[in-house]
XYZ file of C-alpha atoms in Angstrom:
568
model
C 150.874 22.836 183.597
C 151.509 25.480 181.180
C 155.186 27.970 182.315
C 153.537 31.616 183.167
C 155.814 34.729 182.758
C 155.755 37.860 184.233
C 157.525 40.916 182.768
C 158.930 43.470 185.026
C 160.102 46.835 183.625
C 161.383 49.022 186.170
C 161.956 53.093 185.462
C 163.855 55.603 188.274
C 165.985 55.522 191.249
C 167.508 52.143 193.058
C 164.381 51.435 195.672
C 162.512 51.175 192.362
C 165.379 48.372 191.302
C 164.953 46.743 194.827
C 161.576 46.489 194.682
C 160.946 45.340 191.461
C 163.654 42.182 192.223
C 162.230 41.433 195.459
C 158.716 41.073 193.831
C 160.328 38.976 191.250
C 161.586 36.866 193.532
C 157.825 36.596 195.267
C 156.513 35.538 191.887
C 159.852 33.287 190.962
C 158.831 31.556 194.378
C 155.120 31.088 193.070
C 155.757 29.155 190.655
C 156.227 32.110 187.596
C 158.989 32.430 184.818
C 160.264 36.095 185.604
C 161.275 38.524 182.290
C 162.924 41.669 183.619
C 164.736 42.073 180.277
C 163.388 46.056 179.010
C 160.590 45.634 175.842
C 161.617 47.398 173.044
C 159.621 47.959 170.033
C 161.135 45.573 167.936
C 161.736 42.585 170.902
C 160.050 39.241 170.219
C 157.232 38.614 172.755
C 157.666 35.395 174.978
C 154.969 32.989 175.017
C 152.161 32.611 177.755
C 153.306 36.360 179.498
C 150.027 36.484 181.584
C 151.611 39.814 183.596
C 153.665 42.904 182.926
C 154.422 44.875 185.944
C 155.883 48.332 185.481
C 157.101 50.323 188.455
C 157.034 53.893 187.583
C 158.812 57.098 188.886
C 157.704 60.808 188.835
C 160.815 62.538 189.545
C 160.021 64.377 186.022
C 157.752 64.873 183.178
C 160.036 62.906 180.914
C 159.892 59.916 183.575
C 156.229 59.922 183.332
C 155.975 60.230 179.558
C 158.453 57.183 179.449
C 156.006 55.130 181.582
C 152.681 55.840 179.241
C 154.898 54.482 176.303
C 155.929 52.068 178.358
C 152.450 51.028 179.155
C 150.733 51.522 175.196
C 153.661 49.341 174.075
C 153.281 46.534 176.702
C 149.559 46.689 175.726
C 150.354 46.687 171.896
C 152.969 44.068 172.387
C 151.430 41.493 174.683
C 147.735 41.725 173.664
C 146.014 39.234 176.137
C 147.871 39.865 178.824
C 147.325 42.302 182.228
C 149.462 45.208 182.320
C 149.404 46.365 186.187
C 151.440 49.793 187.242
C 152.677 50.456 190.390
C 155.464 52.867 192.041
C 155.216 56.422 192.571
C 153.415 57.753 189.453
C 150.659 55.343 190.238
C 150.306 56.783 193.385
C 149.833 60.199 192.079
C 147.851 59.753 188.908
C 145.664 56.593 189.436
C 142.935 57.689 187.285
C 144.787 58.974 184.416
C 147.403 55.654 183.954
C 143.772 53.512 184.383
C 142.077 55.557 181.581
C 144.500 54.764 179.141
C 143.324 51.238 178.662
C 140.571 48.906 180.246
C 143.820 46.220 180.557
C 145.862 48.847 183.227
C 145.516 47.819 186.867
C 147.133 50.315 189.079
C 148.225 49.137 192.215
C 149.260 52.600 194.003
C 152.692 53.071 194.926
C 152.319 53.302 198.933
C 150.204 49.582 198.220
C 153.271 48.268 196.377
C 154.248 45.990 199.370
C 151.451 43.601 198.116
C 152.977 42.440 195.299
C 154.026 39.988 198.199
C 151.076 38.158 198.426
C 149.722 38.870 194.470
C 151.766 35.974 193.241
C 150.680 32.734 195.058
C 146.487 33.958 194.582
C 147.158 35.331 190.995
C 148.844 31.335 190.902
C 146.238 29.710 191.990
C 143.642 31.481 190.035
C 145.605 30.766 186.787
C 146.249 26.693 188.013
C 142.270 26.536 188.391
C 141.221 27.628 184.646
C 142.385 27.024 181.500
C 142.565 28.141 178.071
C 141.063 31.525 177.207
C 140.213 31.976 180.818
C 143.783 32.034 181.947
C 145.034 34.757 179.687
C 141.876 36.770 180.185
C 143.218 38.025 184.362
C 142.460 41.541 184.330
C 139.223 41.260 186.397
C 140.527 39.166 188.975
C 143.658 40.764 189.321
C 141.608 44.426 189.863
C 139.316 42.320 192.295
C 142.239 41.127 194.035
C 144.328 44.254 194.096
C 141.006 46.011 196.129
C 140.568 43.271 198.434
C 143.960 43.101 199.125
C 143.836 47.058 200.017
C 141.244 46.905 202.070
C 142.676 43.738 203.704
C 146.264 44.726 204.581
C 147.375 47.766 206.455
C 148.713 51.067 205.463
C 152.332 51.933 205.398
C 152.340 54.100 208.250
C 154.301 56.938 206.766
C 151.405 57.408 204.457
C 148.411 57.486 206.537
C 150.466 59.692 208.671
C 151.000 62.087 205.858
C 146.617 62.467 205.354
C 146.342 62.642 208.899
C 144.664 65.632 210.463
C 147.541 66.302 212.974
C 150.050 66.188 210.351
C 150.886 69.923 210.196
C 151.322 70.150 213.841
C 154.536 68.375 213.349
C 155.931 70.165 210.191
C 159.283 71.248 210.150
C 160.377 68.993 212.692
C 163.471 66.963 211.878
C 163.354 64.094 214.743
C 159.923 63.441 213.408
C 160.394 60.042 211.832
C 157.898 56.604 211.756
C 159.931 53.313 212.945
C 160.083 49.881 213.023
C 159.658 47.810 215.994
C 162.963 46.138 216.650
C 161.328 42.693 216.684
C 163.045 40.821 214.165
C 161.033 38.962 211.772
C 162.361 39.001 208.611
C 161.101 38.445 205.112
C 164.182 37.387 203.802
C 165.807 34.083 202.959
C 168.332 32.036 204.589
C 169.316 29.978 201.635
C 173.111 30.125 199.342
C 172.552 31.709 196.625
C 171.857 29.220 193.763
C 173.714 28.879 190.620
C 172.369 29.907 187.128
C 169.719 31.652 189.265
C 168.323 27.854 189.469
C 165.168 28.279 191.877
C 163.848 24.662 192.122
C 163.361 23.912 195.233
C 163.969 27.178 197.148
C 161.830 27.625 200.517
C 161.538 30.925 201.652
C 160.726 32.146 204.831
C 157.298 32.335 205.568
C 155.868 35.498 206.659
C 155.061 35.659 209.786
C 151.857 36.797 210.551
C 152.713 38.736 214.296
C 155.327 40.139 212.051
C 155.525 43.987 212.935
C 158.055 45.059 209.929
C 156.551 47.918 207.872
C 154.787 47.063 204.752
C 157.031 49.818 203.814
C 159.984 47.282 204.428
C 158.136 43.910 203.057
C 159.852 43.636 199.607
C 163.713 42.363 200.145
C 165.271 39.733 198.999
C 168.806 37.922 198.529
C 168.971 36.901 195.187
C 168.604 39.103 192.009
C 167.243 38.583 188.738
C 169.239 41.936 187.236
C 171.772 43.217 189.019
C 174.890 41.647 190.704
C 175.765 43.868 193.402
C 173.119 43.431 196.642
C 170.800 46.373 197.965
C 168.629 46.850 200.781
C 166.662 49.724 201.084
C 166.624 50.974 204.907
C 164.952 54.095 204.645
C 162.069 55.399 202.556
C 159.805 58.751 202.207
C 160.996 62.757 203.517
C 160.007 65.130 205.623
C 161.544 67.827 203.586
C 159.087 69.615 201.173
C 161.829 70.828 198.277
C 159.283 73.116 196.202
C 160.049 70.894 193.051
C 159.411 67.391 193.917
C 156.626 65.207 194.520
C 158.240 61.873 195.434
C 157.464 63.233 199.405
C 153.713 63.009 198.012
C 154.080 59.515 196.541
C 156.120 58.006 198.883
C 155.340 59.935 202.467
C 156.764 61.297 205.417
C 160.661 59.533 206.443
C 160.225 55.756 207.448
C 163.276 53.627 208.842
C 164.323 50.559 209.057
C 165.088 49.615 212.879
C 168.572 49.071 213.229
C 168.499 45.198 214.476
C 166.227 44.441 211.290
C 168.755 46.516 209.067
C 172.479 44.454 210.575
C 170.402 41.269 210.319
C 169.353 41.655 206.752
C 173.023 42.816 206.107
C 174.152 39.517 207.793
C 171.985 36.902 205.443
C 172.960 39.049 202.635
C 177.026 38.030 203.448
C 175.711 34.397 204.734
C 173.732 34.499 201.479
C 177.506 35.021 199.620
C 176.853 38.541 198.483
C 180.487 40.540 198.420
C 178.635 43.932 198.733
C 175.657 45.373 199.637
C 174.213 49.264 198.787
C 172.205 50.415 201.062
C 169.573 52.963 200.092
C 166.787 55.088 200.644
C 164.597 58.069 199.031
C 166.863 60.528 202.099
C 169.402 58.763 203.785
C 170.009 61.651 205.788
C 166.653 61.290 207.589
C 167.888 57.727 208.765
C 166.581 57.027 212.211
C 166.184 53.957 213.123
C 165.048 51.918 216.674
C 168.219 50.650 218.501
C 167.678 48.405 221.850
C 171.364 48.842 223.357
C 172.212 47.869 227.053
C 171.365 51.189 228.125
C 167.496 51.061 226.058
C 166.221 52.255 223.586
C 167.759 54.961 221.428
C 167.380 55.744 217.989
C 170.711 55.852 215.855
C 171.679 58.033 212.360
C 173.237 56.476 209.625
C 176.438 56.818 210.956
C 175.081 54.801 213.731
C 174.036 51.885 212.054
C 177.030 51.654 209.728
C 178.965 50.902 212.777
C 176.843 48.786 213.961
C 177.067 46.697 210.915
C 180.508 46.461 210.918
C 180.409 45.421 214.456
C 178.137 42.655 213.057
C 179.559 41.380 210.178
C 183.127 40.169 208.668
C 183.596 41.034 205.414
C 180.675 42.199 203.267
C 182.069 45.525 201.546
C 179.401 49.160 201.780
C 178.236 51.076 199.685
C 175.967 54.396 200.108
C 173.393 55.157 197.424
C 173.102 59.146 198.160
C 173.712 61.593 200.754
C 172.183 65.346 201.243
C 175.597 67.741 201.988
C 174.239 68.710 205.583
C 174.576 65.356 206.760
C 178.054 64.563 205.674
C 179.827 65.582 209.134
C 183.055 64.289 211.203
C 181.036 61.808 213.138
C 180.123 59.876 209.733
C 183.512 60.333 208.361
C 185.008 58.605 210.581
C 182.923 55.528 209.948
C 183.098 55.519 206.337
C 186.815 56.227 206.518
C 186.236 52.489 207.469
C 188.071 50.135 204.593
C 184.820 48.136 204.272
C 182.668 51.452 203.146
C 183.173 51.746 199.493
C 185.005 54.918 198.302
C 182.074 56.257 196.167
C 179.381 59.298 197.286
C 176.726 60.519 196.046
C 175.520 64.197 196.820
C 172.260 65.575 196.524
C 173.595 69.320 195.621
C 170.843 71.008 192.650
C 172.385 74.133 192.756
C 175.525 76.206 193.525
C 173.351 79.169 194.832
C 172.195 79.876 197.907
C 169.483 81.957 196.324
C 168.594 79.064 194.164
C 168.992 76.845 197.205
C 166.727 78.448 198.935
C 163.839 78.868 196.567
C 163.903 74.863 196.418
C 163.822 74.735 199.823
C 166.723 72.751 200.352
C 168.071 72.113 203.741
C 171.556 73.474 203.255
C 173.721 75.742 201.444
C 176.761 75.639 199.213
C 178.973 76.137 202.347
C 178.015 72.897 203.216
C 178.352 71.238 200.092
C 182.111 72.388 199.872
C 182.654 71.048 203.551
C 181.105 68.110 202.899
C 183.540 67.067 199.460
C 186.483 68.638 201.477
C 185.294 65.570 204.744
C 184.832 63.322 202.279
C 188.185 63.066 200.507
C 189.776 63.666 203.999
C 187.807 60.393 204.907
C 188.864 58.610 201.657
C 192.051 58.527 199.309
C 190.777 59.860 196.244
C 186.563 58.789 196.346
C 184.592 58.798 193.323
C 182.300 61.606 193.786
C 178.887 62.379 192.314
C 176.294 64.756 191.867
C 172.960 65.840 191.463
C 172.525 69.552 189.358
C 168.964 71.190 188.533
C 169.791 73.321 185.475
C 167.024 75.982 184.847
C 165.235 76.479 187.964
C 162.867 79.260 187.889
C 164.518 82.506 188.868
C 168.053 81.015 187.898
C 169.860 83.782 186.462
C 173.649 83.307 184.484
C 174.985 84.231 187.936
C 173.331 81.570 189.787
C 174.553 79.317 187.515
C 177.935 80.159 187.053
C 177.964 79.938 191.043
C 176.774 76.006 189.930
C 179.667 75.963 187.540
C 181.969 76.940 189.897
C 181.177 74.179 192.587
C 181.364 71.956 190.218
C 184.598 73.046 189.161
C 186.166 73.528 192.437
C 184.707 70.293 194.194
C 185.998 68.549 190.963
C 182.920 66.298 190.984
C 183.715 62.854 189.106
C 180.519 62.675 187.632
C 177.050 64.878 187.564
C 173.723 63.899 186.986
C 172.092 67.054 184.716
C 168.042 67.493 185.176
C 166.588 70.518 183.370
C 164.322 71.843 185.429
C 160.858 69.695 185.026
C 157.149 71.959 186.612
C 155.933 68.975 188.418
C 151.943 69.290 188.730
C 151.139 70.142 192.395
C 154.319 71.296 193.324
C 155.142 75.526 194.214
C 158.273 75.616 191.637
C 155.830 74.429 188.999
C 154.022 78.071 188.990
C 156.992 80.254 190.282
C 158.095 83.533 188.680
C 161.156 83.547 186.184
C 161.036 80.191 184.609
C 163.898 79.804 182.494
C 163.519 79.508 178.682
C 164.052 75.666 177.364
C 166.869 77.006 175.371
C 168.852 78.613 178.229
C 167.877 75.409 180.354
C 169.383 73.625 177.440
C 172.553 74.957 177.133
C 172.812 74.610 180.443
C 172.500 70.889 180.603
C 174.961 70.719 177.814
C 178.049 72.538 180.231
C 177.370 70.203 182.707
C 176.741 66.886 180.852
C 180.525 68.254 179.155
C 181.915 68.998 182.261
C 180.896 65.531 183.501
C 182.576 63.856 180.833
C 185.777 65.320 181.194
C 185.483 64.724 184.817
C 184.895 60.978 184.614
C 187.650 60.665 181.784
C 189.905 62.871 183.968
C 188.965 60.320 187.228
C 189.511 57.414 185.278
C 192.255 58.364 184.158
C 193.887 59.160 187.635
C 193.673 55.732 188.140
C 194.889 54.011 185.515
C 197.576 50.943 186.276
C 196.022 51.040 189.403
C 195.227 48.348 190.576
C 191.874 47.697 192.998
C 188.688 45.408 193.751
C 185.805 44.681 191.499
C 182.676 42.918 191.507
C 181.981 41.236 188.087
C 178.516 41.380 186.677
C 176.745 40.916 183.553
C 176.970 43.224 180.695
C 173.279 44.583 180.496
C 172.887 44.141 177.128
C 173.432 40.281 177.933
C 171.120 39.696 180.757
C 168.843 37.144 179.404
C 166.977 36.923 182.891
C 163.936 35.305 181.404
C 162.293 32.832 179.633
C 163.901 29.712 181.387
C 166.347 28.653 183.879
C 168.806 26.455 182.429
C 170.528 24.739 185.502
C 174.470 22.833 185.266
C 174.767 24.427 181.907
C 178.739 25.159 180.992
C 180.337 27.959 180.265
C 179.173 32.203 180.377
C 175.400 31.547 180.261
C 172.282 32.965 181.538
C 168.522 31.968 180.593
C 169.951 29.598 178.253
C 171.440 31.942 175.967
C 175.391 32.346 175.005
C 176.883 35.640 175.922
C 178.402 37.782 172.619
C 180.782 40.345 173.836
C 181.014 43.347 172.553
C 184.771 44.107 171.429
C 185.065 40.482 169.450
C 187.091 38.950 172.309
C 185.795 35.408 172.800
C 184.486 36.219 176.337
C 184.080 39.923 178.112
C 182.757 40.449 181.912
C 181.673 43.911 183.630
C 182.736 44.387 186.956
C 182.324 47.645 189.031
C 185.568 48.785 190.641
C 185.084 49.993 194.601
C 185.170 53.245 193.501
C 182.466 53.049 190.920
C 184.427 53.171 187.907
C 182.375 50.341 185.344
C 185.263 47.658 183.456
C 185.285 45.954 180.517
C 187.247 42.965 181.152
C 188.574 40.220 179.168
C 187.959 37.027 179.817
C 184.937 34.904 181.349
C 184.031 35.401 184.889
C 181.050 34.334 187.514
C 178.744 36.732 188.115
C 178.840 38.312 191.776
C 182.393 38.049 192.212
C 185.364 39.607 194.298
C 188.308 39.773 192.593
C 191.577 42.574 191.650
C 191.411 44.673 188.538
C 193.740 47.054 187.000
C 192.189 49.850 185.921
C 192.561 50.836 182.242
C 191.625 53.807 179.867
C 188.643 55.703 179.745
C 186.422 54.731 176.812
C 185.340 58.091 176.083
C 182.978 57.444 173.055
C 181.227 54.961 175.335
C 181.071 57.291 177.610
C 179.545 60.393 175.735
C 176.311 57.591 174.536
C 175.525 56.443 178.376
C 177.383 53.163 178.024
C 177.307 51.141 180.793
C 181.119 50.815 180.304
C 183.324 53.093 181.127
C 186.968 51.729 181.212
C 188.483 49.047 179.966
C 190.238 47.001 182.518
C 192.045 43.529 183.075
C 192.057 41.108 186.365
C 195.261 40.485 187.885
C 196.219 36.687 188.698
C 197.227 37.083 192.582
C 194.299 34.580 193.431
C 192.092 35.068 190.738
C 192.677 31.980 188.488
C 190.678 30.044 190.990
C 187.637 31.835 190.090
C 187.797 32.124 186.289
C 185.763 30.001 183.861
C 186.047 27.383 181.121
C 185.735 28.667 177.655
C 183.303 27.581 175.897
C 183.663 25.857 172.504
């Protein structure tokens, strides 16, 4: 039998990354070579790719544009094979992504749970023809993406969202669709295998009474692309910020109940994973189904953190993103917890309460000062991050200098700088005063400055000091493709010999606890605990979006044990 690969690209926010490796692992499982290595225009083209799967995001007009490239190069590149899109641009523009070529499938975003049960049809399909017949899949894969629609159900957060009675509920913050506590899970129970080697692996078999959320189907313990473990225990919003339209693609709040959550956490430590992120599109609007001696109750975040350390031993925290209103003295004292990662994310846009309130945001600045000040009360110096809008309509210099001072004054370690992007169905997208692109310009340039100074500034803080780390993979080395080479010696993935960057004979990556991205000497597994000291900020790297940040070196109290042989 001929190998079959399927190549994932994956644009947008972390549930996009956990969902794209949990579906890889549902076609690694089926029998498929996995490619999750990004096309480019000049990569060579593996062999017998049947499949290119490209989960999309919509957050902005950029994001979008990047997928229809995305999609005409795929086609251009791979010319007999299926290119099907999925995520939350394919919920939103079905007919436009299927117009561009009679190859596109769109499976819509809210459907994207069935690339669970895609692979072992789409493999059996492929098994029963040959030659031309098994490159040419674009008719049965449509066929099967509508029978599997009309098959499976509906995430319930978006049927709820088209229901008739969904207004009567607007507004409403304890408003929130949960899981049944039954525990069923979709993950695996297996060690995680070396070299990614997947022969032989059983998974778990879905169970067919299960009652977890097709919202909640794709997880997984092993990953094809990243080294650090994430589980994504909350999707959708209820707000309705007057700029965004991922509450369109991916409904009204969903979460995980909090016995399915700690149990997933559990296999992931069982499983050998050192830490785990755990995510959502609003992690604020956590609520998930407790059973407790005294019933049923339903718990926040802060809740089921402490449940899951309760519940586990030593698997290390780490929070993806928090909105400022949520960040209060019951969670703080929780993550002041040594297991809980000292690195935040805050979903802030804007410095003025004006501006903050034309987005419809559900706090202001006050807030996001309290919640920095709780935060580094909580934790000895955190790494702390940001979100900034720059150029929302009606933004004047003085709303934005209010932004500049925030920034300033909360001393954020890093910000993430959007100019303002009309989304199509949105209220912001026809508002009064939109900013020219020049001003919005400039104003993306003081921030993206500010936030390298910050980050060099952080790093710098720390340097000689010495902290944990989990090593990973430089990204430009990930080779997680073509074939699995298994007992293979020395720094090797997919067959292929790592080059390091800075002419040393081996370099690893590892991410420090508080977020700060090494460059380390030497040869290390991937997935690893051990001590770093941190370095100097590498500040060219820094200003071109380098993954790497710092250089670094691991100490030797107990580290020898896990270092590798050098290669010849």
């Amino acid at each position: 039998m001929p190998e079959f690969i399927v190549h994932f690209e994956t644009l947008g926010c972390r549930l996009n990354q956990i969902e794209s490796e949990s579906a890889a692992r549902f076609f690694a499982d089926a029998g498929f070579v996995v490619d999750m290595e990004s096309m480019t225009a000049a990569a060579p083209v593996p062999e017998n790719v049947v499949l290119s799967i490209i989960n999309t995001c919509t957050v902005t007009g950029k994001a979008e544009q990047k997928a229809r490239r995305l999609i005409r190069l795929l086609l251009r590149k791979m010319p007999h094979s299926c290119v099907l899109v999925t995520g939350c641009y394919a919920e939103l523009e079905v007919e436009a992504i299927q117009a561009i070529d009679q190859r596109v499938c769109v499976l819509p975003g809210s459907r994207k749970d069935l690339l669970a049960d895609i692979p072992l049809e789409l493999k059996a399909h492929l098994d029963s023809v040959s030659g031309v017949a098994q490159i040419e899949i674009t008719p049965f894969l449509k066929n099967l993406v509508i029978r599997l629609c009309a098959e499976k159900p509906k995430p319930t957060n978006i049927k709820s969202r088209h229901s008739e009675d969904d207004g009567h509920d607007k507004g409403k913050n304890h408003h929130h669709v949960h899981e049944s506590q039954e525990r069923k899970s979709l993950l695996v129970s297996a060690k995680p295998l070396k070299n990614k080697d997947l022969s032989g692996f059983t998974p778990v078999a879905e169970s067919k009474e299960s009652s977890i959320s097709p919202v909640f189907r794709l997880a997984t313990d092993t990953f094809f692309a990243h080294s650090r473990s994430s589980i994504k225990i909350q999707d959708g919003c209820n707000c309705e910020c007057t700029y965004c339209r991922i509450h369109l693609a991916r409904g009204r709040a969903v979460s995980l109940d909090v016995t399915e959550a700690v149990g997933r956490v559990q296999q992931l430590e069982e499983a050998g994973q050192q830490e785990v992120v755990l995510t959502g599109v609003n992690l604020s609007q956590y609520r998930g189904l407790y059973q407790g001696q005294d019933g049923e109750e339903y718990l926040n975040l802060a809740g089921l953190l402490q449940k899951i350390l309760e519940n586990t031993r030593s698997i290390r925290i780490r929070i993806s993103s928090l909105y400022p209103e949520s960040v209060d003295e019951e969670l703080c004292a929780v993550i002041s917890h040594q297991r809980i990662q000292p690195y935040f994310h805050l979903s802030v846009q804007s410095g003025s309460d004006a501006i903050l309130r034309a987005m419809r945001r559900p706090y202001r600045s006050a807030q996001v000062y309290r919640a920095v000040e709780l935060l580094r009360q909580a934790k000895v110096n955190p790494f702390i991050a940001c979100d900034i809008i720059a150029g929302f309509p009606g933004e004047t210099d003085e709303d934005f200098a209010l932004t500049q001072a925030m920034c300033q004054t909360c001393n954020f370690a890093w910000i993430h700088a959007f100019p303002f992007s009309p989304r199509p169905g949105t209220p912001a997208a026809t508002m009064k005063g939109q900013v020219t692109q020049s001003v919005v310009g400039q104003r993306v340039k003081w921030l993206t400055s500010f936030a390298i100074q910050s980050k060099c500034s952080y790093i710098s803080m720390w340097k000689g000091q010495v902290v944990s780390a989990i090593t990973e993979y430089n990204r430009q080395d990930r080779k997680n493709s073509f074939h699995l080479d298994h007992g293979q010696e020395g720094h090797k993935e997919g067959g292929m010999e790592m080059e390091p960057h800075n002419g040393n004979q081996h370099c690893t990556h590892a991410v420090t606890e508080n977020f700060i991205h090494l460059e380390l000497p030497g040869a290390f597994p991937q997935g690893v605990s051990i001590r770093v000291r941190i370095g100097e900020p590498l500040l060219e790297r820094i200003r071109a979006g380098d993954e790497c940040e710092a250089s670094g070196e691991a100490v030797e109290d107990g580290v020898q044990e896990q270092k590798m042989e050098s290669t010849p």
